[in-house]
Amino acid sequence: MTTVGAPAWTRRRTLALVERNFMVYRRSITPLLNALVEPILYLLSIGVGVGLLVGTVPGVDVPYAVYVAPAILATTAMNTAFNQTSFGVFTRMKIEKTYDAILPTPLSVTDIAVGEVTSAMINALLTSIGFLTLMAVGGLVTSAWVLLALPASVLISYAFAAGGLAVTTYLRDFPDFQYIQLFMLPMYLFATTFYPLSVYPEAVQPLIRALPLYHSIELVREPALGRLSWDLLIPVFYLIAFGSIAMYVATRRMTRAMLR
């Protein structure tokens, strides 16, 4: 049964929007290259630079750069997906009025929402492949299980693309993006990207575990270090739930905003 106010989506209509987006993207690979610049700089400055001072990570017994690289890969998937469905969608919604031109066609608001998230997931996967390739070339791959980082990046990008879409429905103007950074930047720095959870006091650790980026990093770092366990199902279910709830919120709010 179709939910009132949120029309059902179809694969064919959704793929039409994905095709539209990639017809725009194919004119330039600059956005994809830009998505790789920041993680590469973090890897070189902190992973390699600070790594020369740190040596091996206590309790993990791997070089610091090898420990940090999978986490930066996870943040690459996060940022690529989130930026596309936040800043990109906001621009198309408020400035370019792209969706106003799309809605008279057979596409529904739900088609637009699912299409934007799908496009973001594809872009995030491409940047993840690029970063993983750089890891391999740089000698930062220690286990063949690191290939699981690619399906993990798809799941991470789903969660954050849906999250970005939901957040965008609450933004009024470009200055509101500053509020997003008040959450995203601290999460990037403190969600075990650059050091283990064990460095935090026990009272703080549950707060870190509640962050979506923490679960994203766990889902990439553990296989990358050759450590597989059933505990990896926790971040899988967390990210699926996070993305699904965010997708529901985004679709409902976009429908009300576009069809009022």
GROMACS .gro file of C-alpha atoms in nm:
model
  260
    1MET     CA    1   0.000   0.000   0.000
    2THR     CA    2   0.135   0.342  -0.093
    3THR     CA    3   0.185   0.584   0.192
    4VAL     CA    4  -0.026   0.896   0.165
    5GLY     CA    5   0.188   1.191   0.064
    6ALA     CA    6   0.484   0.975  -0.039
    7PRO     CA    7   0.422   0.814  -0.382
    8ALA     CA    8   0.584   0.480  -0.451
    9TRP     CA    9   0.897   0.481  -0.663
   10THR     CA   10   0.980   0.263  -0.962
   11ARG     CA   11   1.323   0.145  -1.069
   12ARG     CA   12   1.279   0.274  -1.423
   13ARG     CA   13   1.182   0.626  -1.318
   14THR     CA   14   1.455   0.640  -1.058
   15LEU     CA   15   1.719   0.533  -1.309
   16ALA     CA   16   1.602   0.815  -1.535
   17LEU     CA   17   1.711   1.065  -1.269
   18VAL     CA   18   2.039   0.879  -1.212
   19GLU     CA   19   2.103   0.895  -1.586
   20ARG     CA   20   2.025   1.268  -1.584
   21ASN     CA   21   2.274   1.328  -1.303
   22PHE     CA   22   2.553   1.136  -1.473
   23MET     CA   23   2.491   1.316  -1.802
   24VAL     CA   24   2.582   1.627  -1.604
   25TYR     CA   25   2.877   1.466  -1.423
   26ARG     CA   26   3.035   1.322  -1.736
   27ARG     CA   27   3.119   1.669  -1.861
   28SER     CA   28   3.393   1.684  -1.602
   29ILE     CA   29   3.567   1.443  -1.366
   30THR     CA   30   3.664   1.737  -1.143
   31PRO     CA   31   3.402   1.660  -0.872
   32LEU     CA   32   3.533   1.305  -0.834
   33LEU     CA   33   3.893   1.422  -0.824
   34ASN     CA   34   3.803   1.689  -0.568
   35ALA     CA   35   3.644   1.422  -0.349
   36LEU     CA   36   3.981   1.244  -0.340
   37VAL     CA   37   4.200   1.547  -0.269
   38GLU     CA   38   4.101   1.596   0.096
   39PRO     CA   39   4.136   1.230   0.204
   40ILE     CA   40   4.471   1.206   0.028
   41LEU     CA   41   4.596   1.515   0.213
   42TYR     CA   42   4.479   1.370   0.546
   43LEU     CA   43   4.648   1.041   0.466
   44LEU     CA   44   4.977   1.208   0.376
   45SER     CA   45   4.981   1.467   0.655
   46ILE     CA   46   4.847   1.258   0.942
   47GLY     CA   47   4.867   0.896   0.832
   48VAL     CA   48   5.219   0.921   0.693
   49GLY     CA   49   5.350   1.238   0.859
   50VAL     CA   50   5.231   1.174   1.214
   51GLY     CA   51   5.281   0.804   1.152
   52LEU     CA   52   5.656   0.858   1.136
   53LEU     CA   53   5.637   0.976   1.497
   54VAL     CA   54   5.387   0.717   1.619
   55GLY     CA   55   5.532   0.405   1.461
   56THR     CA   56   5.300   0.110   1.524
   57VAL     CA   57   4.961   0.137   1.692
   58PRO     CA   58   4.963  -0.027   2.038
   59GLY     CA   59   4.728  -0.322   2.064
   60VAL     CA   60   4.693  -0.350   1.687
   61ASP     CA   61   5.059  -0.391   1.591
   62VAL     CA   62   5.035  -0.230   1.246
   63PRO     CA   63   5.198   0.089   1.118
   64TYR     CA   64   4.996   0.400   1.195
   65ALA     CA   65   4.932   0.479   0.826
   66VAL     CA   66   4.793   0.128   0.772
   67TYR     CA   67   4.562   0.181   1.070
   68VAL     CA   68   4.439   0.523   0.959
   69ALA     CA   69   4.396   0.456   0.585
   70PRO     CA   70   4.080   0.236   0.612
   71ALA     CA   71   3.916   0.497   0.836
   72ILE     CA   72   3.989   0.770   0.583
   73LEU     CA   73   3.841   0.546   0.314
   74ALA     CA   74   3.521   0.525   0.520
   75THR     CA   75   3.512   0.903   0.564
   76THR     CA   76   3.566   0.942   0.188
   77ALA     CA   77   3.251   0.742   0.119
   78MET     CA   78   3.069   0.941   0.386
   79ASN     CA   79   3.171   1.285   0.260
   80THR     CA   80   3.115   1.209  -0.108
   81ALA     CA   81   2.762   1.083  -0.048
   82PHE     CA   82   2.666   1.340   0.214
   83ASN     CA   83   2.791   1.638   0.015
   84GLN     CA   84   2.604   1.534  -0.296
   85THR     CA   85   2.268   1.497  -0.122
   86SER     CA   86   2.310   1.803   0.098
   87PHE     CA   87   2.481   2.084  -0.092
   88GLY     CA   88   2.404   1.936  -0.434
   89VAL     CA   89   2.035   1.870  -0.369
   90PHE     CA   90   1.990   2.204  -0.192
   91THR     CA   91   2.129   2.383  -0.497
   92ARG     CA   92   1.903   2.192  -0.734
   93MET     CA   93   1.603   2.247  -0.509
   94LYS     CA   94   1.645   2.611  -0.407
   95ILE     CA   95   1.867   2.775  -0.670
   96GLU     CA   96   1.847   2.588  -0.999
   97LYS     CA   97   1.484   2.480  -0.947
   98THR     CA   98   1.568   2.151  -1.120
   99TYR     CA   99   1.295   1.957  -0.944
  100ASP     CA  100   1.030   2.208  -1.044
  101ALA     CA  101   1.103   2.109  -1.403
  102ILE     CA  102   1.108   1.738  -1.320
  103LEU     CA  103   0.784   1.711  -1.124
  104PRO     CA  104   0.550   1.768  -1.425
  105THR     CA  105   0.703   1.451  -1.573
  106PRO     CA  106   0.600   1.101  -1.456
  107LEU     CA  107   0.870   1.110  -1.185
  108SER     CA  108   0.741   1.140  -0.830
  109VAL     CA  109   0.913   1.307  -0.535
  110THR     CA  110   1.006   0.960  -0.410
  111ASP     CA  111   1.169   0.884  -0.745
  112ILE     CA  112   1.374   1.201  -0.706
  113ALA     CA  113   1.477   1.112  -0.350
  114VAL     CA  114   1.577   0.755  -0.436
  115GLY     CA  115   1.749   0.871  -0.755
  116GLU     CA  116   1.958   1.129  -0.572
  117VAL     CA  117   2.063   0.879  -0.306
  118THR     CA  118   2.148   0.620  -0.573
  119SER     CA  119   2.357   0.874  -0.765
  120ALA     CA  120   2.543   0.965  -0.446
  121MET     CA  121   2.608   0.598  -0.371
  122ILE     CA  122   2.757   0.541  -0.716
  123ASN     CA  123   2.983   0.845  -0.682
  124ALA     CA  124   3.092   0.735  -0.335
  125LEU     CA  125   3.174   0.389  -0.466
  126LEU     CA  126   3.387   0.538  -0.745
  127THR     CA  127   3.583   0.756  -0.503
  128SER     CA  128   3.624   0.460  -0.268
  129ILE     CA  129   3.766   0.251  -0.550
  130GLY     CA  130   4.006   0.534  -0.631
  131PHE     CA  131   4.121   0.569  -0.270
  132LEU     CA  132   4.154   0.193  -0.224
  133THR     CA  133   4.372   0.183  -0.534
  134LEU     CA  134   4.595   0.451  -0.385
  135MET     CA  135   4.617   0.251  -0.062
  136ALA     CA  136   4.732  -0.053  -0.257
  137VAL     CA  137   4.989   0.145  -0.455
  138GLY     CA  138   5.116   0.303  -0.133
  139GLY     CA  139   5.167  -0.033   0.034
  140LEU     CA  140   4.894   0.027   0.293
  141VAL     CA  141   4.701  -0.295   0.225
  142THR     CA  142   4.782  -0.584   0.456
  143SER     CA  143   4.488  -0.819   0.394
  144ALA     CA  144   4.290  -0.931   0.091
  145TRP     CA  145   3.977  -0.881   0.304
  146VAL     CA  146   4.021  -0.509   0.239
  147LEU     CA  147   3.813  -0.571  -0.074
  148LEU     CA  148   3.512  -0.585   0.160
  149ALA     CA  149   3.564  -0.211   0.194
  150LEU     CA  150   3.387  -0.166  -0.139
  151PRO     CA  151   3.050  -0.317  -0.041
  152ALA     CA  152   3.098  -0.148   0.296
  153SER     CA  153   3.139   0.187   0.121
  154VAL     CA  154   2.809   0.128  -0.059
  155LEU     CA  155   2.634   0.077   0.273
  156ILE     CA  156   2.810   0.376   0.429
  157SER     CA  157   2.717   0.598   0.136
  158TYR     CA  158   2.354   0.482   0.157
  159ALA     CA  159   2.334   0.583   0.523
  160PHE     CA  160   2.499   0.922   0.477
  161ALA     CA  161   2.335   1.003   0.144
  162ALA     CA  162   1.995   0.945   0.303
  163GLY     CA  163   2.108   1.140   0.609
  164GLY     CA  164   2.226   1.430   0.394
  165LEU     CA  165   1.895   1.433   0.210
  166ALA     CA  166   1.699   1.440   0.534
  167VAL     CA  167   1.912   1.721   0.678
  168THR     CA  168   1.873   1.925   0.358
  169THR     CA  169   1.496   1.939   0.402
  170TYR     CA  170   1.550   2.144   0.719
  171LEU     CA  171   1.789   2.400   0.563
  172ARG     CA  172   1.658   2.746   0.479
  173ASP     CA  173   1.963   2.908   0.318
  174PHE     CA  174   2.334   2.846   0.255
  175PRO     CA  175   2.448   2.985   0.594
  176ASP     CA  176   2.263   2.693   0.756
  177PHE     CA  177   2.532   2.460   0.622
  178GLN     CA  178   2.755   2.592   0.899
  179TYR     CA  179   2.538   2.406   1.151
  180ILE     CA  180   2.606   2.082   0.965
  181GLN     CA  181   2.981   2.131   1.005
  182LEU     CA  182   2.935   2.175   1.379
  183PHE     CA  183   2.843   1.806   1.384
  184MET     CA  184   3.030   1.659   1.087
  185LEU     CA  185   3.378   1.795   1.167
  186PRO     CA  186   3.392   1.682   1.534
  187MET     CA  187   3.253   1.344   1.431
  188TYR     CA  188   3.527   1.315   1.167
  189LEU     CA  189   3.796   1.394   1.423
  190PHE     CA  190   3.671   1.193   1.720
  191ALA     CA  191   3.494   0.884   1.578
  192THR     CA  192   3.817   0.677   1.603
  193THR     CA  193   3.939   0.799   1.264
  194PHE     CA  194   4.289   0.864   1.396
  195TYR     CA  195   4.310   0.659   1.716
  196PRO     CA  196   4.143   0.359   1.882
  197LEU     CA  197   3.831   0.377   2.095
  198SER     CA  198   4.038   0.267   2.395
  199VAL     CA  199   4.198   0.613   2.430
  200TYR     CA  200   3.866   0.750   2.557
  201PRO     CA  201   3.748   0.717   2.917
  202GLU     CA  202   3.491   0.440   2.958
  203ALA     CA  203   3.221   0.696   3.032
  204VAL     CA  204   3.275   0.859   2.691
  205GLN     CA  205   3.300   0.542   2.482
  206PRO     CA  206   2.921   0.484   2.452
  207LEU     CA  207   2.885   0.833   2.300
  208ILE     CA  208   3.149   0.753   2.040
  209ARG     CA  209   2.987   0.417   1.965
  210ALA     CA  210   2.659   0.597   1.894
  211LEU     CA  211   2.811   0.793   1.604
  212PRO     CA  212   2.733   0.665   1.253
  213LEU     CA  213   3.088   0.731   1.141
  214TYR     CA  214   3.224   0.509   1.419
  215HIS     CA  215   3.025   0.215   1.281
  216SER     CA  216   3.131   0.305   0.927
  217ILE     CA  217   3.497   0.299   1.025
  218GLU     CA  218   3.459  -0.033   1.208
  219LEU     CA  219   3.298  -0.185   0.900
  220VAL     CA  220   3.598  -0.091   0.684
  221ARG     CA  221   3.892  -0.104   0.925
  222GLU     CA  222   3.833  -0.449   1.075
  223PRO     CA  223   3.833  -0.640   0.742
  224ALA     CA  224   4.116  -0.420   0.613
  225LEU     CA  225   4.328  -0.539   0.906
  226GLY     CA  226   4.222  -0.899   0.845
  227ARG     CA  227   3.994  -0.917   1.149
  228LEU     CA  228   3.656  -1.070   1.072
  229SER     CA  229   3.393  -1.149   1.332
  230TRP     CA  230   3.019  -1.161   1.381
  231ASP     CA  231   3.050  -0.825   1.557
  232LEU     CA  232   3.065  -0.666   1.212
  233LEU     CA  233   2.692  -0.731   1.181
  234ILE     CA  234   2.636  -0.455   1.438
  235PRO     CA  235   2.758  -0.172   1.208
  236VAL     CA  236   2.578  -0.336   0.915
  237PHE     CA  237   2.241  -0.328   1.091
  238TYR     CA  238   2.313   0.015   1.241
  239LEU     CA  239   2.383   0.173   0.902
  240ILE     CA  240   2.085   0.004   0.737
  241ALA     CA  241   1.855   0.132   1.013
  242PHE     CA  242   2.011   0.479   1.009
  243GLY     CA  243   1.978   0.510   0.632
  244SER     CA  244   1.624   0.373   0.620
  245ILE     CA  245   1.498   0.610   0.890
  246ALA     CA  246   1.669   0.905   0.724
  247MET     CA  247   1.525   0.803   0.386
  248TYR     CA  248   1.176   0.791   0.531
  249VAL     CA  249   1.214   1.136   0.688
  250ALA     CA  250   1.364   1.285   0.372
  251THR     CA  251   1.095   1.146   0.143
  252ARG     CA  252   0.809   1.262   0.364
  253ARG     CA  253   0.949   1.613   0.407
  254MET     CA  254   1.044   1.653   0.039
  255THR     CA  255   0.694   1.546  -0.062
  256ARG     CA  256   0.533   1.803   0.166
  257ALA     CA  257   0.772   2.077   0.053
  258MET     CA  258   0.747   2.014  -0.322
  259LEU     CA  259   0.377   1.940  -0.354
  260ARG     CA  260   0.232   2.204  -0.123
   0.00000   0.00000   0.00000
